[in-house]
């Protein structure tokens, strides 16, 4: 970890603390990976391993991407402009040929993209997760990694999937890297049997991890669930006994009021993916107002780069706020502050992390933006600038546990050219395998 670091003369600190204070002209002292103090004065005798001048900059908590399939960068731009279920079928054909090396290269590129756009941590669901873990470690990021399980009702497959899930959780435990945690990740109710959904929750409990699943992304899956079980998805999941405070639903766009209050009572949370939903034309909009009213924790995610097509949380916050306003014909829906909360404090709480705000004793996972950039002028409202006006071009530094991972927009440890060239070779080889049907 980065020792003692001083962020000197921060012109703005968007703390995301309880009062959502935006402080002016402060120094941030970081010790042993944690924020030690935010102060107007530093003792002369104090020595730091690293001093970063933040004059003209805004410091805020680095962002948390609540839903990704990171390695799907490999398929960015592949079969765009199709609706979800057609899209899934075409993607599955290529994914059948994936190898661990593909996933490592794809995840590493994803990490690079996320870091360069201000994200410190992501919640991933995919395959070959031990290879994804290698990439996350190389990038110096934080991640919650889940092996995506699907059994389509096949008992043999179910056993295999559960074994794979436990294998990943064991591996992550053994690694002992505090930046990497496991989650249990059954894919969705339409790809997983009731037994798989239930046994997954038992694993989540025994490893004390979260339970993440795609939930009510489209009306089609909601109708199918109702036809089969005479219940809506959240009611069905409740019958299976898997709704509790470990439960995190991705997308969660088509819930009834009754399902939302059920989720609130059981303590589950949801992750909104506005860009992916709009691009795949899943219709309607995430019922944000209803979630807030019911007290359900809501975070924000990009989904994979194949359905977004970027992993840029700065962009995602803006889209989230705009979608609500557009959908409700009401400019007051989802304020910039609420969008920022979803990508920081709320996500941190939902995923049981110790970051998401700039406060003493929190992990020093920080994003430094250049407030002097033309994109960020003038400075009437810094939160509004961050959500509605900032972009990749404004990202200066990203710190994770006080380590400077991105400096002046560049990764401090990874050779970016090398990462990109390996990635492109893997894409070429994967497409060839998908075309010919050959294995590597
Ligand atoms: Zn997804």
Short mmCIF file of C-alpha atoms and ligand atoms in Angstrom, two decimals:
data_model
loop_
_atom_site.label_atom_id
_atom_site.label_comp_id
_atom_site.label_asym_id
_atom_site.label_seq_id
_atom_site.Cartn_x
_atom_site.Cartn_y
_atom_site.Cartn_z
CA UNK A 1 0.00 0.00 0.00
CA UNK A 2 1.03 3.55 -0.77
CA UNK A 3 2.37 4.69 2.61
CA UNK A 4 1.64 8.31 3.52
CA UNK A 5 0.23 10.40 0.73
CA UNK A 6 -0.79 14.02 0.76
CA UNK A 7 -3.30 15.45 -1.71
CA UNK A 8 -2.33 19.06 -1.31
CA UNK A 9 -4.51 22.12 -1.89
CA UNK A 10 -7.56 20.29 -3.22
CA UNK A 11 -9.69 23.10 -4.61
CA UNK A 12 -12.86 21.02 -4.17
CA UNK A 13 -13.57 17.89 -2.17
CA UNK A 14 -16.92 16.31 -3.05
CA UNK A 15 -17.02 14.23 0.12
CA UNK A 16 -20.23 12.24 -0.36
CA UNK A 17 -20.41 12.19 3.45
CA UNK A 18 -23.75 12.15 5.28
CA UNK A 19 -24.31 15.88 4.63
CA UNK A 20 -22.94 15.64 1.09
CA UNK A 21 -20.51 18.43 1.96
CA UNK A 22 -18.49 19.94 -0.86
CA UNK A 23 -15.39 21.40 0.82
CA UNK A 24 -13.09 24.08 -0.57
CA UNK A 25 -9.30 24.36 -0.32
CA UNK A 26 -8.44 21.34 1.81
CA UNK A 27 -5.58 18.90 2.13
CA UNK A 28 -6.31 15.20 2.27
CA UNK A 29 -3.93 13.08 4.32
CA UNK A 30 -3.79 9.39 3.47
CA UNK A 31 -2.13 6.84 5.75
CA UNK A 32 -1.87 3.10 5.18
CA UNK A 33 -4.39 3.15 2.39
CA UNK A 34 -7.03 5.06 4.35
CA UNK A 35 -8.10 8.68 4.46
CA UNK A 36 -6.66 9.96 7.74
CA UNK A 37 -7.82 13.58 7.68
CA UNK A 38 -9.29 16.32 5.54
CA UNK A 39 -7.79 19.47 6.88
CA UNK A 40 -7.05 23.11 6.18
CA UNK A 41 -3.67 22.97 7.87
CA UNK A 42 -0.70 20.61 7.82
CA UNK A 43 2.01 20.54 10.45
CA UNK A 44 5.37 21.51 8.98
CA UNK A 45 7.10 18.56 10.64
CA UNK A 46 4.86 16.04 8.88
CA UNK A 47 6.62 13.97 6.21
CA UNK A 48 4.91 12.25 3.28
CA UNK A 49 6.08 9.57 0.86
CA UNK A 50 4.14 11.25 -1.88
CA UNK A 51 2.65 14.71 -2.37
CA UNK A 52 0.21 15.38 -5.19
CA UNK A 53 -0.74 18.94 -6.02
CA UNK A 54 -4.51 19.17 -6.38
CA UNK A 55 -4.87 22.90 -6.97
CA UNK A 56 -7.62 23.45 -9.52
CA UNK A 57 -8.72 19.85 -9.07
CA UNK A 58 -11.80 18.22 -7.59
CA UNK A 59 -11.39 15.12 -5.44
CA UNK A 60 -14.29 12.73 -5.06
CA UNK A 61 -14.73 9.05 -4.21
CA UNK A 62 -13.70 6.86 -7.15
CA UNK A 63 -16.71 5.26 -8.83
CA UNK A 64 -18.09 1.75 -8.37
CA UNK A 65 -19.44 -0.15 -11.37
CA UNK A 66 -22.20 -2.36 -9.95
CA UNK A 67 -22.64 -4.71 -12.91
CA UNK A 68 -20.21 -5.89 -15.57
CA UNK A 69 -19.20 -8.81 -17.70
CA UNK A 70 -15.72 -7.33 -18.02
CA UNK A 71 -14.26 -9.75 -20.56
CA UNK A 72 -17.08 -8.95 -22.97
CA UNK A 73 -14.87 -6.14 -24.21
CA UNK A 74 -13.82 -8.95 -26.59
CA UNK A 75 -17.26 -8.63 -28.21
CA UNK A 76 -17.61 -4.86 -28.22
CA UNK A 77 -19.40 -3.86 -31.41
CA UNK A 78 -20.25 -7.47 -32.23
CA UNK A 79 -23.87 -7.78 -33.35
CA UNK A 80 -25.12 -4.36 -32.28
CA UNK A 81 -28.61 -3.00 -32.86
CA UNK A 82 -30.46 -6.25 -32.11
CA UNK A 83 -32.92 -7.01 -29.31
CA UNK A 84 -31.84 -8.84 -26.18
CA UNK A 85 -32.82 -12.45 -26.84
CA UNK A 86 -31.45 -12.50 -30.44
CA UNK A 87 -28.36 -10.77 -29.18
CA UNK A 88 -27.87 -13.33 -26.39
CA UNK A 89 -28.05 -16.23 -28.85
CA UNK A 90 -25.41 -14.75 -31.13
CA UNK A 91 -23.14 -13.97 -28.20
CA UNK A 92 -23.48 -17.44 -26.69
CA UNK A 93 -22.18 -18.96 -29.92
CA UNK A 94 -18.91 -17.04 -29.58
CA UNK A 95 -18.71 -17.51 -25.83
CA UNK A 96 -18.78 -21.28 -26.33
CA UNK A 97 -15.24 -20.94 -27.72
CA UNK A 98 -13.84 -18.74 -24.94
CA UNK A 99 -10.68 -19.69 -23.10
CA UNK A 100 -9.10 -18.43 -19.90
CA UNK A 101 -6.50 -16.50 -21.89
CA UNK A 102 -9.27 -14.67 -23.76
CA UNK A 103 -10.97 -13.75 -20.50
CA UNK A 104 -7.77 -12.51 -18.90
CA UNK A 105 -6.98 -10.27 -21.89
CA UNK A 106 -10.56 -9.03 -22.16
CA UNK A 107 -10.82 -8.30 -18.44
CA UNK A 108 -7.49 -6.46 -18.41
CA UNK A 109 -8.63 -4.17 -21.21
CA UNK A 110 -11.88 -3.61 -19.29
CA UNK A 111 -9.94 -2.70 -16.14
CA UNK A 112 -7.90 -0.21 -18.10
CA UNK A 113 -11.02 1.41 -19.53
CA UNK A 114 -12.74 1.54 -16.15
CA UNK A 115 -9.73 2.99 -14.35
CA UNK A 116 -9.19 5.63 -17.01
CA UNK A 117 -12.80 6.73 -16.57
CA UNK A 118 -12.59 6.96 -12.78
CA UNK A 119 -13.80 3.56 -11.55
CA UNK A 120 -11.98 1.79 -8.70
CA UNK A 121 -14.15 -1.29 -8.23
CA UNK A 122 -16.55 -3.43 -10.25
CA UNK A 123 -18.93 -6.32 -9.70
CA UNK A 124 -18.39 -8.94 -12.35
CA UNK A 125 -20.21 -12.03 -13.55
CA UNK A 126 -18.58 -14.23 -16.17
CA UNK A 127 -16.63 -17.42 -16.87
CA UNK A 128 -12.96 -18.36 -16.33
CA UNK A 129 -13.02 -16.12 -13.31
CA UNK A 130 -9.63 -17.24 -12.02
CA UNK A 131 -8.22 -15.64 -15.17
CA UNK A 132 -10.35 -12.54 -14.64
CA UNK A 133 -8.88 -12.36 -11.11
CA UNK A 134 -5.35 -12.38 -12.55
CA UNK A 135 -6.24 -9.39 -14.73
CA UNK A 136 -7.79 -7.45 -11.83
CA UNK A 137 -4.65 -8.02 -9.77
CA UNK A 138 -2.41 -6.82 -12.59
CA UNK A 139 -4.54 -3.69 -12.94
CA UNK A 140 -4.49 -3.03 -9.17
CA UNK A 141 -8.27 -2.65 -9.06
CA UNK A 142 -10.91 -3.88 -6.65
CA UNK A 143 -13.54 -6.34 -7.81
CA UNK A 144 -16.27 -8.64 -6.61
CA UNK A 145 -16.05 -11.64 -8.88
CA UNK A 146 -18.80 -14.16 -9.52
CA UNK A 147 -18.79 -17.26 -11.71
CA UNK A 148 -21.93 -16.99 -13.85
CA UNK A 149 -23.94 -20.18 -13.36
CA UNK A 150 -26.55 -21.59 -15.75
CA UNK A 151 -27.96 -25.15 -15.79
CA UNK A 152 -31.11 -24.91 -17.97
CA UNK A 153 -32.62 -27.52 -15.65
CA UNK A 154 -29.87 -30.10 -16.25
CA UNK A 155 -28.86 -31.79 -13.01
CA UNK A 156 -25.34 -32.76 -14.07
CA UNK A 157 -24.68 -29.24 -15.26
CA UNK A 158 -26.01 -27.86 -11.99
CA UNK A 159 -23.55 -29.88 -9.93
CA UNK A 160 -20.72 -28.78 -12.20
CA UNK A 161 -21.70 -25.13 -11.91
CA UNK A 162 -21.94 -25.22 -8.13
CA UNK A 163 -18.52 -26.90 -7.95
CA UNK A 164 -17.08 -24.17 -10.16
CA UNK A 165 -18.68 -21.48 -7.98
CA UNK A 166 -17.16 -22.92 -4.81
CA UNK A 167 -13.80 -23.36 -6.53
CA UNK A 168 -13.67 -19.63 -7.31
CA UNK A 169 -14.68 -18.64 -3.76
CA UNK A 170 -11.97 -20.92 -2.34
CA UNK A 171 -9.39 -19.54 -4.73
CA UNK A 172 -10.17 -15.95 -3.83
CA UNK A 173 -10.06 -16.81 -0.13
CA UNK A 174 -6.66 -18.42 -0.60
CA UNK A 175 -5.29 -15.46 -2.54
CA UNK A 176 -5.98 -13.26 0.48
CA UNK A 177 -5.93 -10.13 -1.70
CA UNK A 178 -8.20 -7.69 0.08
CA UNK A 179 -9.08 -6.00 -3.20
CA UNK A 180 -10.64 -9.19 -4.54
CA UNK A 181 -13.81 -10.70 -3.18
CA UNK A 182 -16.13 -13.40 -4.39
CA UNK A 183 -19.85 -13.36 -4.97
CA UNK A 184 -22.30 -16.10 -5.88
CA UNK A 185 -23.73 -15.42 -9.33
CA UNK A 186 -26.57 -17.51 -10.76
CA UNK A 187 -27.22 -15.96 -14.20
CA UNK A 188 -31.02 -15.45 -14.17
CA UNK A 189 -34.27 -17.21 -13.32
CA UNK A 190 -34.77 -18.22 -16.98
CA UNK A 191 -31.40 -19.97 -17.21
CA UNK A 192 -31.22 -21.48 -13.71
CA UNK A 193 -33.34 -24.20 -12.11
CA UNK A 194 -35.05 -23.58 -8.76
CA UNK A 195 -32.55 -25.97 -7.18
CA UNK A 196 -29.60 -24.04 -8.56
CA UNK A 197 -31.06 -20.77 -7.31
CA UNK A 198 -31.59 -22.23 -3.84
CA UNK A 199 -28.29 -24.07 -3.53
CA UNK A 200 -26.47 -20.93 -4.65
CA UNK A 201 -27.94 -19.06 -1.70
CA UNK A 202 -26.72 -21.77 0.67
CA UNK A 203 -23.21 -21.26 -0.70
CA UNK A 204 -23.54 -17.47 -0.35
CA UNK A 205 -24.46 -17.92 3.30
CA UNK A 206 -21.71 -20.39 4.08
CA UNK A 207 -19.03 -18.17 2.47
CA UNK A 208 -20.67 -14.99 3.78
CA UNK A 209 -20.80 -13.37 0.34
CA UNK A 210 -23.43 -11.59 -1.74
CA UNK A 211 -25.85 -13.27 -4.15
CA UNK A 212 -26.05 -11.50 -7.52
CA UNK A 213 -28.44 -12.29 -10.37
CA UNK A 214 -29.97 -10.72 -13.49
CA UNK A 215 -33.51 -9.79 -12.55
CA UNK A 216 -36.50 -8.68 -14.66
CA UNK A 217 -34.46 -7.08 -17.39
CA UNK A 218 -37.17 -7.60 -20.02
CA UNK A 219 -40.94 -7.99 -20.03
CA UNK A 220 -40.49 -11.30 -21.85
CA UNK A 221 -38.81 -12.96 -18.88
CA UNK A 222 -41.36 -11.47 -16.48
CA UNK A 223 -44.27 -12.84 -18.54
CA UNK A 224 -42.63 -16.23 -18.90
CA UNK A 225 -42.10 -16.41 -15.16
CA UNK A 226 -45.73 -15.51 -14.55
CA UNK A 227 -46.92 -18.09 -17.10
CA UNK A 228 -44.83 -20.84 -15.55
CA UNK A 229 -45.10 -20.08 -11.83
CA UNK A 230 -48.18 -17.80 -11.60
CA UNK A 231 -45.85 -15.45 -9.76
CA UNK A 232 -43.71 -12.44 -10.69
CA UNK A 233 -39.93 -12.97 -10.50
CA UNK A 234 -39.33 -11.42 -7.07
CA UNK A 235 -42.30 -13.34 -5.62
CA UNK A 236 -40.97 -16.53 -7.18
CA UNK A 237 -37.50 -15.90 -5.71
CA UNK A 238 -39.07 -15.22 -2.34
CA UNK A 239 -40.90 -18.55 -2.50
CA UNK A 240 -37.53 -20.18 -3.11
CA UNK A 241 -36.20 -18.49 0.02
CA UNK A 242 -33.43 -16.54 -1.69
CA UNK A 243 -34.55 -13.01 -0.89
CA UNK A 244 -32.54 -11.48 1.94
CA UNK A 245 -29.92 -8.79 2.49
CA UNK A 246 -27.37 -10.70 0.40
CA UNK A 247 -29.59 -10.42 -2.68
CA UNK A 248 -28.59 -8.03 -5.48
CA UNK A 249 -30.69 -7.89 -8.67
CA UNK A 250 -29.10 -6.54 -11.87
CA UNK A 251 -31.29 -4.37 -14.15
CA UNK A 252 -34.46 -4.83 -12.06
CA UNK A 253 -36.38 -2.68 -14.52
CA UNK A 254 -39.73 -4.46 -14.66
CA UNK A 255 -40.79 -4.95 -11.06
CA UNK A 256 -44.32 -4.40 -9.79
CA UNK A 257 -44.93 -2.18 -6.74
CA UNK A 258 -45.61 -5.30 -4.75
CA UNK A 259 -42.26 -6.82 -5.75
CA UNK A 260 -40.46 -3.60 -4.81
CA UNK A 261 -41.97 -3.56 -1.33
CA UNK A 262 -41.19 -7.25 -0.94
CA UNK A 263 -37.57 -6.58 -1.89
CA UNK A 264 -37.46 -3.65 0.57
CA UNK A 265 -38.83 -5.81 3.40
CA UNK A 266 -36.29 -8.56 2.74
CA UNK A 267 -33.35 -6.14 2.49
CA UNK A 268 -32.25 -6.81 -1.09
CA UNK A 269 -30.72 -4.20 -3.43
CA UNK A 270 -30.68 -3.49 -7.17
CA UNK A 271 -28.31 -2.23 -9.85
CA UNK A 272 -29.59 -0.01 -12.65
CA UNK A 273 -27.95 -0.31 -16.10
CA UNK A 274 -29.57 2.49 -18.15
CA UNK A 275 -27.36 2.42 -21.24
CA UNK A 276 -27.58 -1.33 -21.73
CA UNK A 277 -31.36 -1.22 -21.20
CA UNK A 278 -31.83 1.57 -23.73
CA UNK A 279 -29.49 0.00 -26.28
CA UNK A 280 -31.19 -3.40 -26.08
CA UNK A 281 -34.56 -1.62 -26.10
CA UNK A 282 -35.87 -3.42 -23.05
CA UNK A 283 -38.53 -0.69 -22.80
CA UNK A 284 -39.85 1.50 -20.01
CA UNK A 285 -37.41 2.66 -17.35
CA UNK A 286 -36.04 1.47 -14.06
CA UNK A 287 -38.62 2.44 -11.38
CA UNK A 288 -36.19 4.65 -9.47
CA UNK A 289 -38.78 6.77 -7.67
CA UNK A 290 -40.50 3.64 -6.35
CA UNK A 291 -37.23 2.10 -5.14
CA UNK A 292 -36.27 5.28 -3.29
CA UNK A 293 -39.71 5.52 -1.70
CA UNK A 294 -39.55 1.90 -0.56
CA UNK A 295 -35.99 2.32 0.77
CA UNK A 296 -34.31 -0.17 -1.59
CA UNK A 297 -30.58 0.47 -2.08
CA UNK A 298 -29.85 1.28 -5.70
CA UNK A 299 -26.47 1.26 -7.45
CA UNK A 300 -25.43 1.83 -11.04
CA UNK A 301 -23.67 -0.42 -13.57
CA UNK A 302 -22.66 -0.47 -17.19
CA UNK A 303 -23.30 -4.16 -17.93
CA UNK A 304 -20.83 -5.63 -20.47
CA UNK A 305 -19.07 -3.67 -23.20
CA UNK A 306 -20.99 -5.79 -25.68
CA UNK A 307 -24.34 -4.24 -24.72
CA UNK A 308 -23.28 -0.73 -23.66
CA UNK A 309 -20.65 -0.40 -25.46
CA UNK A 310 -18.37 1.25 -22.97
CA UNK A 311 -17.61 0.79 -19.29
CA UNK A 312 -17.61 4.47 -18.47
CA UNK A 313 -19.40 5.27 -15.21
CA UNK A 314 -19.13 9.03 -15.74
CA UNK A 315 -21.31 8.53 -18.79
CA UNK A 316 -23.59 6.05 -17.01
CA UNK A 317 -24.48 8.57 -14.27
CA UNK A 318 -25.58 11.11 -16.85
CA UNK A 319 -27.66 8.60 -18.80
CA UNK A 320 -29.32 7.37 -15.59
CA UNK A 321 -30.47 10.86 -14.64
CA UNK A 322 -31.58 11.75 -18.17
CA UNK A 323 -33.54 8.53 -18.65
CA UNK A 324 -35.61 9.17 -15.50
CA UNK A 325 -36.33 12.77 -16.46
CA UNK A 326 -37.27 11.82 -19.99
CA UNK A 327 -39.42 8.88 -18.93
CA UNK A 328 -41.35 10.72 -16.23
CA UNK A 329 -41.65 14.05 -18.06
CA UNK A 330 -40.21 15.61 -14.93
CA UNK A 331 -36.85 17.39 -14.72
CA UNK A 332 -36.73 16.83 -10.95
CA UNK A 333 -36.48 13.05 -11.27
CA UNK A 334 -33.06 11.64 -10.31
CA UNK A 335 -30.91 14.65 -9.51
CA UNK A 336 -27.20 14.79 -10.29
CA UNK A 337 -26.61 14.19 -6.58
CA UNK A 338 -28.73 11.04 -6.62
CA UNK A 339 -26.91 9.71 -9.69
CA UNK A 340 -23.55 10.33 -8.00
CA UNK A 341 -24.82 8.62 -4.84
CA UNK A 342 -25.69 5.50 -6.84
CA UNK A 343 -22.16 5.31 -8.23
CA UNK A 344 -20.46 5.96 -4.88
CA UNK A 345 -21.94 5.79 -1.35
CA UNK A 346 -24.96 3.68 -2.17
CA UNK A 347 -22.95 1.17 -4.18
CA UNK A 348 -20.37 0.95 -1.42
CA UNK A 349 -23.08 0.17 1.11
CA UNK A 350 -24.82 -2.34 -1.13
CA UNK A 351 -21.58 -4.20 -1.88
CA UNK A 352 -20.32 -3.97 1.71
CA UNK A 353 -17.20 -2.00 0.82
CA UNK A 354 -15.37 0.61 2.90
CA UNK A 355 -15.18 3.36 0.26
CA UNK A 356 -17.67 5.54 -1.64
CA UNK A 357 -17.03 8.70 0.38
CA UNK A 358 -14.04 10.87 1.26
CA UNK A 359 -14.02 10.58 5.04
CA UNK A 360 -11.58 9.56 7.76
CA UNK A 361 -11.10 5.79 8.08
CA UNK A 362 -12.56 5.09 4.65
CA UNK A 363 -10.37 3.39 2.02
CA UNK A 364 -8.53 6.03 0.00
CA UNK A 365 -10.23 5.08 -3.27
CA UNK A 366 -10.26 8.51 -4.83
CA UNK A 367 -10.83 10.16 -8.16
CA UNK A 368 -9.13 13.43 -9.04
CA UNK A 369 -10.71 15.39 -11.89
CA UNK A 370 -9.34 18.48 -13.53
CA UNK A 371 -11.84 21.23 -12.72
CA UNK A 372 -9.87 23.63 -14.91
CA UNK A 373 -10.59 21.64 -18.05
CA UNK A 374 -12.85 23.37 -20.58
CA UNK A 375 -15.46 20.65 -19.97
CA UNK A 376 -15.76 21.66 -16.31
CA UNK A 377 -16.07 25.46 -16.56
CA UNK A 378 -17.56 27.45 -14.91
CA UNK A 379 -17.98 26.20 -11.33
CA UNK A 380 -21.56 26.99 -10.38
CA UNK A 381 -22.19 23.48 -9.14
CA UNK A 382 -19.44 20.88 -8.91
CA UNK A 383 -21.73 17.84 -8.50
CA UNK A 384 -23.67 18.88 -11.57
CA UNK A 385 -20.40 19.34 -13.49
CA UNK A 386 -19.23 15.85 -12.50
CA UNK A 387 -22.45 14.12 -13.56
CA UNK A 388 -23.53 16.14 -16.58
CA UNK A 389 -20.31 17.61 -17.98
CA UNK A 390 -17.22 15.68 -16.98
CA UNK A 391 -15.73 13.10 -19.28
CA UNK A 392 -12.77 10.82 -19.74
CA UNK A 393 -10.75 13.91 -20.66
CA UNK A 394 -11.15 15.34 -17.16
CA UNK A 395 -9.76 12.28 -15.31
CA UNK A 396 -6.34 13.07 -13.85
CA UNK A 397 -5.60 10.52 -11.14
CA UNK A 398 -7.23 7.46 -9.60
CA UNK A 399 -6.03 6.22 -6.22
CA UNK A 400 -6.90 2.82 -4.81
CA UNK A 401 -6.08 2.23 -1.15
CA UNK A 402 -3.87 5.30 -1.48
CA UNK A 403 -1.89 3.81 -4.39
CA UNK A 404 -1.77 6.03 -7.44
CA UNK A 405 -3.02 3.63 -10.11
CA UNK A 406 -3.84 6.23 -12.76
CA UNK A 407 -1.60 9.28 -12.96
CA UNK A 408 -2.23 12.05 -15.48
CA UNK A 409 -4.69 9.71 -17.19
CA UNK A 410 -2.19 6.87 -17.65
CA UNK A 411 -1.83 3.57 -15.82
CA UNK A 412 1.26 3.71 -13.62
CA UNK A 413 2.17 0.00 -13.82
CA UNK A 414 0.66 -1.47 -16.98
CA UNK A 415 2.14 -0.91 -20.42
CA UNK A 416 -1.08 0.14 -22.13
CA UNK A 417 0.20 -0.60 -25.66
CA UNK A 418 1.07 -4.16 -24.64
CA UNK A 419 -2.33 -4.74 -23.02
CA UNK A 420 -4.09 -3.57 -26.18
CA UNK A 421 -1.98 -5.59 -28.58
CA UNK A 422 -2.43 -8.85 -26.64
CA UNK A 423 -6.15 -8.11 -26.44
CA UNK A 424 -6.47 -7.66 -30.21
CA UNK A 425 -4.63 -10.93 -30.86
CA UNK A 426 -7.04 -12.74 -28.56
CA UNK A 427 -10.03 -11.20 -30.36
CA UNK A 428 -8.71 -12.34 -33.72
CA UNK A 429 -8.11 -15.87 -32.49
CA UNK A 430 -11.52 -16.07 -30.75
CA UNK A 431 -13.40 -14.96 -33.86
CA UNK A 432 -11.54 -17.53 -35.93
CA UNK A 433 -12.50 -20.28 -33.48
CA UNK A 434 -16.14 -19.15 -33.48
CA UNK A 435 -16.11 -19.18 -37.28
CA UNK A 436 -14.45 -22.57 -37.83
CA UNK A 437 -15.79 -24.33 -34.73
CA UNK A 438 -12.23 -25.37 -33.84
CA UNK A 439 -10.85 -25.23 -30.33
CA UNK A 440 -7.59 -23.55 -29.49
ZN1 LIG B 1 -25.55 -8.48 -17.41
#
